[in-house]
Tab-separated table of N, CA and C and ligand atoms in Angstrom:
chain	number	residue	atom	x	y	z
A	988	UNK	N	134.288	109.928	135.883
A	988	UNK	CA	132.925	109.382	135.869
A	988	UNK	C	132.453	109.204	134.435
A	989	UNK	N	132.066	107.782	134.211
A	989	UNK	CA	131.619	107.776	132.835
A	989	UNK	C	129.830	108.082	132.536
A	990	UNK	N	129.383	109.254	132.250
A	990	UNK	CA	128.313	109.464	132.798
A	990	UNK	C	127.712	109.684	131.093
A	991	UNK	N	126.389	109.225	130.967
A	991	UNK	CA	125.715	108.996	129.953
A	991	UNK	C	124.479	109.595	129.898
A	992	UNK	N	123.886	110.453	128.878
A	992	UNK	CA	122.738	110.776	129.124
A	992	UNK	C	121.896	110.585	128.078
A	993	UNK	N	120.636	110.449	128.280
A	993	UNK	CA	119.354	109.835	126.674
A	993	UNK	C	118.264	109.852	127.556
A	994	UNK	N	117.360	109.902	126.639
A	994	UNK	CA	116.015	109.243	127.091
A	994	UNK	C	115.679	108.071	127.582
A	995	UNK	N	114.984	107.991	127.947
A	995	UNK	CA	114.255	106.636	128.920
A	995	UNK	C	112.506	106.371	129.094
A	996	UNK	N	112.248	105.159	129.394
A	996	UNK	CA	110.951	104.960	129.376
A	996	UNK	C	110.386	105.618	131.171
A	997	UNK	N	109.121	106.584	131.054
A	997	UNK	CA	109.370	106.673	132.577
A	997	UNK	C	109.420	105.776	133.456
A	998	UNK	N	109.151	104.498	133.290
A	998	UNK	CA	109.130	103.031	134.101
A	998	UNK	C	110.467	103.321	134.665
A	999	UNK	N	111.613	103.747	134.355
A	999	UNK	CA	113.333	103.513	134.200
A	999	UNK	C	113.697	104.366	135.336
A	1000	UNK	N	113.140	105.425	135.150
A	1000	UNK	CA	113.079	106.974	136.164
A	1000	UNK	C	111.828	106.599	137.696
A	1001	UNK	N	111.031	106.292	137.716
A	1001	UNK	CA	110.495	106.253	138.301
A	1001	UNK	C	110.882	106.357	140.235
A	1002	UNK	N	111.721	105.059	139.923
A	1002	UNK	CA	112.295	105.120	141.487
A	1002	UNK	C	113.130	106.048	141.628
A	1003	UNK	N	113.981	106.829	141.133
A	1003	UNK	CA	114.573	107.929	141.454
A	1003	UNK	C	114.063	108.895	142.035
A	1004	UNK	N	113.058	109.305	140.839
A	1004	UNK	CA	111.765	110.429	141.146
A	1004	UNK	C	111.155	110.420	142.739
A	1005	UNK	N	110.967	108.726	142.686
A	1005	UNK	CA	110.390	108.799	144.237
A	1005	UNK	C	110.662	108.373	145.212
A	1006	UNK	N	112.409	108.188	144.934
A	1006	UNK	CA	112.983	108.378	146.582
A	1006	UNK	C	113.501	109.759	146.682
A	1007	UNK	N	113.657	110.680	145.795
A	1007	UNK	CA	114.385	112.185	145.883
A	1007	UNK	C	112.963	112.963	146.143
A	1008	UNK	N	112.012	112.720	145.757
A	1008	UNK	CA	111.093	113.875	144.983
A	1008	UNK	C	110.154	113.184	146.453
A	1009	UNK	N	109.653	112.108	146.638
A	1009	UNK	CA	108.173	111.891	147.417
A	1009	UNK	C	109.003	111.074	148.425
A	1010	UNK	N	109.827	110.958	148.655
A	1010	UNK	CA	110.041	110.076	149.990
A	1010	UNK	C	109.485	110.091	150.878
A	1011	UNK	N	108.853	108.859	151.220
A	1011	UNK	CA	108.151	108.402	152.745
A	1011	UNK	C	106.543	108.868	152.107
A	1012	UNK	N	106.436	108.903	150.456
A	1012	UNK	CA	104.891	109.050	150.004
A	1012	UNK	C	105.071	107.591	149.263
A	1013	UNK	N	103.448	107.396	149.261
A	1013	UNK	CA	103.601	106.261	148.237
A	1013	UNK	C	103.830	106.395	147.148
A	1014	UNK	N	103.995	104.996	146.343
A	1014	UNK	CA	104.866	105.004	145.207
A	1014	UNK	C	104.361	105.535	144.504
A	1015	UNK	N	102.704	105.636	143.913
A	1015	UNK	CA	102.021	106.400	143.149
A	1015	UNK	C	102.447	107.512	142.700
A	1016	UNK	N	102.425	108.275	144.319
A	1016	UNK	CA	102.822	109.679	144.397
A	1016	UNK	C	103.973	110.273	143.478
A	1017	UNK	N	104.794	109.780	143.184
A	1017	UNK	CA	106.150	109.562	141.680
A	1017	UNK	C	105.684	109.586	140.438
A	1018	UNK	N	104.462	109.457	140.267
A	1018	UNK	CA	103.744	109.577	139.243
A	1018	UNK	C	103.041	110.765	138.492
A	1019	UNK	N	102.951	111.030	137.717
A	1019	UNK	CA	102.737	112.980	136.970
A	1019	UNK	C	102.037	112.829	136.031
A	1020	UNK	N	100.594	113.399	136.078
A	1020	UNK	CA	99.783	113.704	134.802
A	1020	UNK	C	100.803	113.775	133.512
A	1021	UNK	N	100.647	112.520	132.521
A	1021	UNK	CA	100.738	113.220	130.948
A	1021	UNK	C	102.205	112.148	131.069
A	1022	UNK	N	102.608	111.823	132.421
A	1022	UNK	CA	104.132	110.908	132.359
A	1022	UNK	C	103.949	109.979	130.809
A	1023	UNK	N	102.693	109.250	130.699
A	1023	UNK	CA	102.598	108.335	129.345
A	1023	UNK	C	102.522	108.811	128.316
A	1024	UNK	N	101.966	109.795	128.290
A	1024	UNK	CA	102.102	110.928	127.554
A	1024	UNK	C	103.079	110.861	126.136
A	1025	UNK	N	103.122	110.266	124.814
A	1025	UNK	CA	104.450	110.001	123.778
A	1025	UNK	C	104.779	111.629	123.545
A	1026	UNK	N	104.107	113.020	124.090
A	1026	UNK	CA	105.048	113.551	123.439
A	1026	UNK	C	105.622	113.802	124.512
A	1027	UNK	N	105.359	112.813	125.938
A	1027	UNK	CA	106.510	113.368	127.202
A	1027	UNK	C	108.136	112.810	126.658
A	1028	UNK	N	109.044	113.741	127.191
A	1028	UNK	CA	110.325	113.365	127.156
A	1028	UNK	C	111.020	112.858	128.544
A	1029	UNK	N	111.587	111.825	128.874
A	1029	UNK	CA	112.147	111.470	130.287
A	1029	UNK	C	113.837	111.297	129.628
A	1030	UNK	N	114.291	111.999	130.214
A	1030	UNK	CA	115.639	112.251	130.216
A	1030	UNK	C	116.480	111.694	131.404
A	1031	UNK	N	117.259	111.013	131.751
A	1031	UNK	CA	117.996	110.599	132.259
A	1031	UNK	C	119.494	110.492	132.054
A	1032	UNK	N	120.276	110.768	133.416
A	1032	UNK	CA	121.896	110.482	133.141
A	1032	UNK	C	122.342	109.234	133.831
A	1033	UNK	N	123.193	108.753	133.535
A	1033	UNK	CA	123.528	107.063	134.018
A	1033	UNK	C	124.906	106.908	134.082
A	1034	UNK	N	125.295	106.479	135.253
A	1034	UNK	CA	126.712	106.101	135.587
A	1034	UNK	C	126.738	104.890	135.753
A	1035	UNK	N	127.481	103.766	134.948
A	1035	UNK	CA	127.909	102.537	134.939
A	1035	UNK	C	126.319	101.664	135.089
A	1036	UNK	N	125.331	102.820	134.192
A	1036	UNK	CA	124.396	101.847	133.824
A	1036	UNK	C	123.245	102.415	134.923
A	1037	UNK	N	123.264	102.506	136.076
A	1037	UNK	CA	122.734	102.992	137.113
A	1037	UNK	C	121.732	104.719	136.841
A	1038	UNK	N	120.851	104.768	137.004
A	1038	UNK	CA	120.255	106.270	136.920
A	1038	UNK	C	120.674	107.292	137.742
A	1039	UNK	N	120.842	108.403	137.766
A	1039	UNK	CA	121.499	109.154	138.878
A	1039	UNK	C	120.860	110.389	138.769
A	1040	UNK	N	120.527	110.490	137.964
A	1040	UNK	CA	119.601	111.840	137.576
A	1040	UNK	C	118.444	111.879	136.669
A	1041	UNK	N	117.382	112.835	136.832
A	1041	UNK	CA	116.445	112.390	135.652
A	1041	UNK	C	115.510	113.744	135.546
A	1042	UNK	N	114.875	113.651	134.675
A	1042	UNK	CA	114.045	114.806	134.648
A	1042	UNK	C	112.982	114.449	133.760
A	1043	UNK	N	111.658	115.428	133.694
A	1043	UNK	CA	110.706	115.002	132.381
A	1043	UNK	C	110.560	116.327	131.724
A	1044	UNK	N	110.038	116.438	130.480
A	1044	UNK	CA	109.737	117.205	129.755
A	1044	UNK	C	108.220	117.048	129.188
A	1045	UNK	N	107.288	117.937	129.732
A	1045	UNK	CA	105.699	118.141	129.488
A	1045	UNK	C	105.199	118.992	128.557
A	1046	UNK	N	104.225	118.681	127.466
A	1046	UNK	CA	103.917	119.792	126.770
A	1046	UNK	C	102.651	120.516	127.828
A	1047	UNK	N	103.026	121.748	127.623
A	1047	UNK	CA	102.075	122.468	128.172
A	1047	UNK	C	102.326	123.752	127.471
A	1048	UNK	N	101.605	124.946	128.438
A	1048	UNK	CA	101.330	125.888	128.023
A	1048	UNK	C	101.698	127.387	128.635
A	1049	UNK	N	102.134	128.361	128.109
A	1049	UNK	CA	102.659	129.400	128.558
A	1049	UNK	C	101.777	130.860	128.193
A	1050	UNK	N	101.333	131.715	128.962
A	1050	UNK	CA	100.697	132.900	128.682
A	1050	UNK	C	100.259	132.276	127.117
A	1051	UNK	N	99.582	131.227	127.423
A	1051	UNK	CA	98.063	131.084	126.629
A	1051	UNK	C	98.647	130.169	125.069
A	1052	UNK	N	100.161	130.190	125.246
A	1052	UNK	CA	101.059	129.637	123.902
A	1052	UNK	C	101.845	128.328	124.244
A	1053	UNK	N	102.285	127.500	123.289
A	1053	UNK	CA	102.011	126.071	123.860
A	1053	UNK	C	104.117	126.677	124.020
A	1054	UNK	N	104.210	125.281	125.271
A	1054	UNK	CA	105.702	125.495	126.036
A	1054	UNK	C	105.601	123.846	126.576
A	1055	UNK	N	107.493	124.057	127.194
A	1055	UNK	CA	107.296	122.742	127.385
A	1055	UNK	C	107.613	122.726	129.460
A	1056	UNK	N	106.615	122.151	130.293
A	1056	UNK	CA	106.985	122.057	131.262
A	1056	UNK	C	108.185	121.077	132.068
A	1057	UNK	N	108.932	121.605	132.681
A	1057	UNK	CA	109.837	120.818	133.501
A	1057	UNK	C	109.142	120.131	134.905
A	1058	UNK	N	109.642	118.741	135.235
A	1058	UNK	CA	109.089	118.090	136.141
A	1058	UNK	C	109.762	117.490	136.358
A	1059	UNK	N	110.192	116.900	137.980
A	1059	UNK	CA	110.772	115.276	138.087
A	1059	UNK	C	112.316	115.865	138.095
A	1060	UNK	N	112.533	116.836	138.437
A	1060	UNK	CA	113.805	117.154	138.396
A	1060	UNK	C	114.273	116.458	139.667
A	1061	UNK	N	115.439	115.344	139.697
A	1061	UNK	CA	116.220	115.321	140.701
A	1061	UNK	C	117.173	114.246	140.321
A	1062	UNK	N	118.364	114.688	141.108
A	1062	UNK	CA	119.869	114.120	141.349
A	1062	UNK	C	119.470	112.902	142.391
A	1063	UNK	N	120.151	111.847	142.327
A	1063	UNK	CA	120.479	110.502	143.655
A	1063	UNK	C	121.454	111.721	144.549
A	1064	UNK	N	120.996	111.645	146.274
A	1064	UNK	CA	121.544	112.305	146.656
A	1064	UNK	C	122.987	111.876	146.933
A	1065	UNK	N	123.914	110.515	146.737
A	1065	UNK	CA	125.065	110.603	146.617
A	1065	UNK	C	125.343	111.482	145.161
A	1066	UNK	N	124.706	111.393	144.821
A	1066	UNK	CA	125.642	112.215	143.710
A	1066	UNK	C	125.361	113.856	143.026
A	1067	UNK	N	124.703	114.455	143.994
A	1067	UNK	CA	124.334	115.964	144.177
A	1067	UNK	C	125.392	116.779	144.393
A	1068	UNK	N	125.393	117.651	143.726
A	1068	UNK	CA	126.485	118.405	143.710
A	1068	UNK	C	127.761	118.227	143.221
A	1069	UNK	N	127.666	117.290	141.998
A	1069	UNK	CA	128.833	117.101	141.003
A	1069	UNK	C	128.518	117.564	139.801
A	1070	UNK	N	127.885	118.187	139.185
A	1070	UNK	CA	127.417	118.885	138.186
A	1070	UNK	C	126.632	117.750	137.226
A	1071	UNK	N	126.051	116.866	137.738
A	1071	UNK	CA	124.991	116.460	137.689
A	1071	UNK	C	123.720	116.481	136.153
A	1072	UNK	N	123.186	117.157	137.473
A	1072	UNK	CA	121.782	118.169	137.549
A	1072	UNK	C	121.906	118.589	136.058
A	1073	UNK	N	123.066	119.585	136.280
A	1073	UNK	CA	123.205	120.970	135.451
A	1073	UNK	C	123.463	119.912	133.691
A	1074	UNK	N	124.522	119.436	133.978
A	1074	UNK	CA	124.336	118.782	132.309
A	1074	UNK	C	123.065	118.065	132.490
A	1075	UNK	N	122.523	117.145	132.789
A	1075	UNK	CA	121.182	116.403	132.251
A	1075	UNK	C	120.316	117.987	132.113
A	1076	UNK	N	120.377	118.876	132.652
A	1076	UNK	CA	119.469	120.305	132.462
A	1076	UNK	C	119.953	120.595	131.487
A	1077	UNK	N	120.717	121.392	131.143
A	1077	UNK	CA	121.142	121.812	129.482
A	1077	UNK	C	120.987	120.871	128.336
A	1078	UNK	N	121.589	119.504	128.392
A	1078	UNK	CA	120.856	118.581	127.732
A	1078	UNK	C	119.811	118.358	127.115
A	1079	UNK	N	118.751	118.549	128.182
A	1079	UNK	CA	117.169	118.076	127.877
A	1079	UNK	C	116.720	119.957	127.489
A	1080	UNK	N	117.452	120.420	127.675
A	1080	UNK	CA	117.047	121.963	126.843
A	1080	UNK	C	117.125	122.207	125.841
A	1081	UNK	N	118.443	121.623	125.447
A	1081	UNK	CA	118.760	121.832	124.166
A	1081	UNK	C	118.269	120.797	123.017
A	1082	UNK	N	117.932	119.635	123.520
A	1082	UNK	CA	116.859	118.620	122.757
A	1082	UNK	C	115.376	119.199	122.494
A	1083	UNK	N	114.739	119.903	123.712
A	1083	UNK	CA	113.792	120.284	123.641
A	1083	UNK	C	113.591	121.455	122.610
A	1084	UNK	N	114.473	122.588	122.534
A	1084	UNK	CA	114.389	123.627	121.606
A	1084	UNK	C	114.894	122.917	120.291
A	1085	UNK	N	115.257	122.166	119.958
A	1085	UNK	CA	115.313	120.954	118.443
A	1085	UNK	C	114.157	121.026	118.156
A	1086	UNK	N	113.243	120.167	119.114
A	1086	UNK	CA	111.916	120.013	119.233
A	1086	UNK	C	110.522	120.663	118.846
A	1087	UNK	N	110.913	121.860	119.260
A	1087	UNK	CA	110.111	122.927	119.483
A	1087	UNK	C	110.476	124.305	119.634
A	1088	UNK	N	111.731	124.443	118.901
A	1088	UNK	CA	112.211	126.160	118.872
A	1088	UNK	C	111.271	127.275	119.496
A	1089	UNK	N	110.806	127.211	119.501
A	1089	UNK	CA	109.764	128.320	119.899
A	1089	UNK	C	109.033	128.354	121.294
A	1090	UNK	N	109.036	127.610	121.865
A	1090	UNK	CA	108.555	127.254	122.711
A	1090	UNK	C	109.598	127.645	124.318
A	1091	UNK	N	108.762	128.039	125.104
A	1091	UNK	CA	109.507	128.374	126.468
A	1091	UNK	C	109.763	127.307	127.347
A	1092	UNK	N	110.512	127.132	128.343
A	1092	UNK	CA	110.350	125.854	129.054
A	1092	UNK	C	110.165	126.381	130.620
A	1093	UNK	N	109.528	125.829	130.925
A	1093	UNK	CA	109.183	126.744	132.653
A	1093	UNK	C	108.724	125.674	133.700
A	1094	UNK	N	109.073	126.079	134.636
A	1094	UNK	CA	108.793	124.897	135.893
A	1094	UNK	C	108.386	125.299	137.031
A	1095	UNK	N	107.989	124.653	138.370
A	1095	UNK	CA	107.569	125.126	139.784
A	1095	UNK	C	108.934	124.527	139.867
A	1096	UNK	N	109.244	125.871	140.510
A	1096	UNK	CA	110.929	124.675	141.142
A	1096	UNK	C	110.856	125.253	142.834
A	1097	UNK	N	110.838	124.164	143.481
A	1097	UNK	CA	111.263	124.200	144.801
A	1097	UNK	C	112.174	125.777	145.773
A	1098	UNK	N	112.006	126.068	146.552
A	1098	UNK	CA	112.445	127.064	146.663
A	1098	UNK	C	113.759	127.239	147.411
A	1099	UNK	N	114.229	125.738	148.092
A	1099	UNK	CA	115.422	125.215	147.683
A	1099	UNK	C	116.581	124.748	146.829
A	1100	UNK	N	115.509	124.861	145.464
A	1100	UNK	CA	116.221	124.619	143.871
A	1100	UNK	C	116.834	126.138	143.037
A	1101	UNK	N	116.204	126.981	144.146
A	1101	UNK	CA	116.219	128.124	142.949
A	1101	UNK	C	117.347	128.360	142.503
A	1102	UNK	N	118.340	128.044	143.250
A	1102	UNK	CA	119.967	129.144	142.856
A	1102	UNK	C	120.330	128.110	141.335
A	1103	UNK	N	119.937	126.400	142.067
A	1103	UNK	CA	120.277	125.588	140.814
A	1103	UNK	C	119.395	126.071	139.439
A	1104	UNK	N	118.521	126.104	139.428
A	1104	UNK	CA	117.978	127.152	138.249
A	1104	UNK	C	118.202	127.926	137.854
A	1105	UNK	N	118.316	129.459	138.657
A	1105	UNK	CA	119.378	130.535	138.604
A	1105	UNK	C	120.460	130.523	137.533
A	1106	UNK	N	120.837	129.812	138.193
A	1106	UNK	CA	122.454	129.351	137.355
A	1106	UNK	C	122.349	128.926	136.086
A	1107	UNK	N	121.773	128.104	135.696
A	1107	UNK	CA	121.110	127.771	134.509
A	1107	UNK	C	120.699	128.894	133.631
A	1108	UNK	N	120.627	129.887	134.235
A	1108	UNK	CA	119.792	131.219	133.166
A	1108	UNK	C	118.392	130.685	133.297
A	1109	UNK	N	117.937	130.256	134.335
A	1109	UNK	CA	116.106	130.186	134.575
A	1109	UNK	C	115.646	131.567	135.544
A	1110	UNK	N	114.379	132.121	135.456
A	1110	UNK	CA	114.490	133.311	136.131
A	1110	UNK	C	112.658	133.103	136.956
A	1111	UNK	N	113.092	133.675	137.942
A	1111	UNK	CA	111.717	133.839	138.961
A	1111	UNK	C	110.695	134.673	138.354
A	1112	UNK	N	109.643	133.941	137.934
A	1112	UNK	CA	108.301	134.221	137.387
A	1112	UNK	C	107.345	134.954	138.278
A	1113	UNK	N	107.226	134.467	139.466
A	1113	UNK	CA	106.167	134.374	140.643
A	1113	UNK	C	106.448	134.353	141.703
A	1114	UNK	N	105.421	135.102	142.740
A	1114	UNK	CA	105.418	134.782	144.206
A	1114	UNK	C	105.755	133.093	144.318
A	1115	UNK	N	105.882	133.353	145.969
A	1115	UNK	CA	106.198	131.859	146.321
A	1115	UNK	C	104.689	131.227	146.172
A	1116	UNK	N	104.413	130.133	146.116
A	1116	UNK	CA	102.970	129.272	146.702
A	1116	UNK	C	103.385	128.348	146.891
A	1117	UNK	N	102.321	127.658	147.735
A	1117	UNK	CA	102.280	126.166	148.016
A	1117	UNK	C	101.868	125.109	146.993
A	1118	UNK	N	102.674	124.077	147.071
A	1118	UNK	CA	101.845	122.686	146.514
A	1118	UNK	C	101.732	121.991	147.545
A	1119	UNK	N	100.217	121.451	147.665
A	1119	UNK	CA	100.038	120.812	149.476
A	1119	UNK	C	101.023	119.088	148.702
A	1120	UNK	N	101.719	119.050	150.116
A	1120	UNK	CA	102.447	118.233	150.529
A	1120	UNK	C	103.731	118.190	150.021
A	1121	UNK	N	104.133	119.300	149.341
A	1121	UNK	CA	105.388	119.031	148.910
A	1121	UNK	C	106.059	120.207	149.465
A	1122	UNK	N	105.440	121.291	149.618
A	1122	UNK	CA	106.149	122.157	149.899
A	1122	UNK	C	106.238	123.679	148.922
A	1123	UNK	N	107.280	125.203	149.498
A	1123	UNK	CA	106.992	125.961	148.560
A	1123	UNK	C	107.481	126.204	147.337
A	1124	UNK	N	106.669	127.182	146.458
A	1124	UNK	CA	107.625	126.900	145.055
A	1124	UNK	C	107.725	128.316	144.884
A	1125	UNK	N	108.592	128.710	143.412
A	1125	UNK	CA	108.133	129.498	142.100
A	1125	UNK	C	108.480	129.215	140.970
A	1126	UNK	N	107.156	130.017	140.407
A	1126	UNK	CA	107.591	129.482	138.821
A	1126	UNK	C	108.444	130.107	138.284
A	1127	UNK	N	109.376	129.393	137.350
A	1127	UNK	CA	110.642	129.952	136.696
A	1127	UNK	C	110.581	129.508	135.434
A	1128	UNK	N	111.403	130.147	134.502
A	1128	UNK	CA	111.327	130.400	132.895
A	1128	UNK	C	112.676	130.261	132.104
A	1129	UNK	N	112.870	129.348	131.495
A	1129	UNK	CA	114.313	129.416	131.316
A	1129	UNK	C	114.556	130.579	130.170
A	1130	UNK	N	115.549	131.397	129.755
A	1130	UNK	CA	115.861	132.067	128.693
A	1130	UNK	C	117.143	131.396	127.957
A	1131	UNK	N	116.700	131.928	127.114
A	1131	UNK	CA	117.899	131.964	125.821
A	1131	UNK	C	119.042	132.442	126.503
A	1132	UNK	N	120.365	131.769	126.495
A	1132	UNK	CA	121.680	132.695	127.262
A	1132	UNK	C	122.203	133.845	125.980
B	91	COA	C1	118.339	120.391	142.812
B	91	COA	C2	119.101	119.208	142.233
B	91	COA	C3	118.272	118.563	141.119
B	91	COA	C4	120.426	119.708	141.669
B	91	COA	O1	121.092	118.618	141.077
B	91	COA	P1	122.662	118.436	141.227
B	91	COA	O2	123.070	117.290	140.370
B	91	COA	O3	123.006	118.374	142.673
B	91	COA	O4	123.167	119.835	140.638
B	91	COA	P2	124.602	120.210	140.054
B	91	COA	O5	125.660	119.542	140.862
B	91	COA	O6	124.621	119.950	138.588
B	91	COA	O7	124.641	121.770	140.320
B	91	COA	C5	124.838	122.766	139.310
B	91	COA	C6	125.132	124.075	140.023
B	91	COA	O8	124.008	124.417	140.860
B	91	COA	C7	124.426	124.459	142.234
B	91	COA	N1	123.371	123.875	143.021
B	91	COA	C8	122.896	122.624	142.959
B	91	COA	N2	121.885	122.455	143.827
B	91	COA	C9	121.743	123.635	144.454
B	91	COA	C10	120.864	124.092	145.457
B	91	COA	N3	119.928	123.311	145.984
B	91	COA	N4	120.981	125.385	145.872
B	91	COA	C11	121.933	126.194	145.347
B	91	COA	N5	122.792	125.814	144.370
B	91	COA	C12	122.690	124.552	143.942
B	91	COA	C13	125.701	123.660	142.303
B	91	COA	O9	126.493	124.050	143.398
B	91	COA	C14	126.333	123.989	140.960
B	91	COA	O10	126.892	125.275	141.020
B	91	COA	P3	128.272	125.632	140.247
B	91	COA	O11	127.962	125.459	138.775
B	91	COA	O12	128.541	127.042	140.634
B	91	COA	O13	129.286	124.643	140.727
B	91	COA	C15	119.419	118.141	143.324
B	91	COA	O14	120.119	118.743	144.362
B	91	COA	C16	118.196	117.448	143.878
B	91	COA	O15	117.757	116.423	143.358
B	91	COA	N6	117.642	118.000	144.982
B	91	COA	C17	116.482	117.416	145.640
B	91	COA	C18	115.255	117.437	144.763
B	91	COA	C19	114.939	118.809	144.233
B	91	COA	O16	114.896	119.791	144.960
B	91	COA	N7	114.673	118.854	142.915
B	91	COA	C20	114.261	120.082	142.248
B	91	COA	C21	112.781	120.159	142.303
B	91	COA	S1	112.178	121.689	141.627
């Protein structure tokens, strides 16, 4: 697989986001406070040109200190579970701490996502909660390996 990964405009990511992430929501719904955002990062991996994976990178904030949030995480489900995910994730981590050394990166991840986080060296922050209409989460924190 000749698989490529860089940034992207979120226009590029968009439909991915919202046939994996909001399916059967409207298209809007694919859409994320701060997406225009120039210091957002949209990361994407691409096979023969095609998007297959994507993710965003949000500045935000951590126990009161600025961090960068994860969002928009998802694989095309033909191609889930080929290790994917996991490089465009280390990728956009290791760009991000370039970025911003100091800074934590933390996300609501699905509570179907967790082991894929897990694995990553991301660790369970929080009880479960809801986000209405999507379903449950927790927040997770990536560390330094
Ligand atoms: C979760 C998701 C992004 C993972 O992407 P992916 O490209 O399939 O992941 P990878 O193939 O790189 O997986 C990396 C590792 O995590 C494991 N993994 C992937 N998804 C997993 C899951 N849902 N549960 C448990 N383990 C998982 C893989 O088996 C692999 O393990 P290994 O290194 O031991 O072989 C993808 O399945 C997806 O888009 N799911 C639907 C949307 C979603 O839930 N997004 C996350 C929102 S928080």
């Amino acid at each position: 697989m000749n698989v490529k990964i860089s940034l992207f405009p979120v226009t590029a990511i968009l439909g991915l986001r919202h046939r994996i992430l909001r399916p059967g929501l409207p298209a809007f719904t694919a859409e994320f406070p701060g997406d225009a955002d120039p210091d957002t990062l949209h990361f994407a991996a691409t096979i023969d040109q095609e998007i297959v994976s994507c993710l965003s990178l949000y500045t935000s904030a951590w126990e009161k200190s600025g961090a960068w949030q994860l969002r928009g995480m998802a694989t095309d489900t033909a191609f889930q579970r080929q290790g994917l995910g996991r490089r465009l994730l280390d990728y956009a981590v290791a760009e991000a701490v370039v970025i911003q050394p100091s800074w934590p990166i933390w996300c609501n991840a699905r509570i179907s996502a967790i082991d894929f986080y897990r694995k990553a060296n991301w660790t369970v922050e929080s009880v479960e909660f809801e986000i209405e209409g999507v379903g449950s989460h927790v927040r997770m924190l990536w560390s330094r390996p």
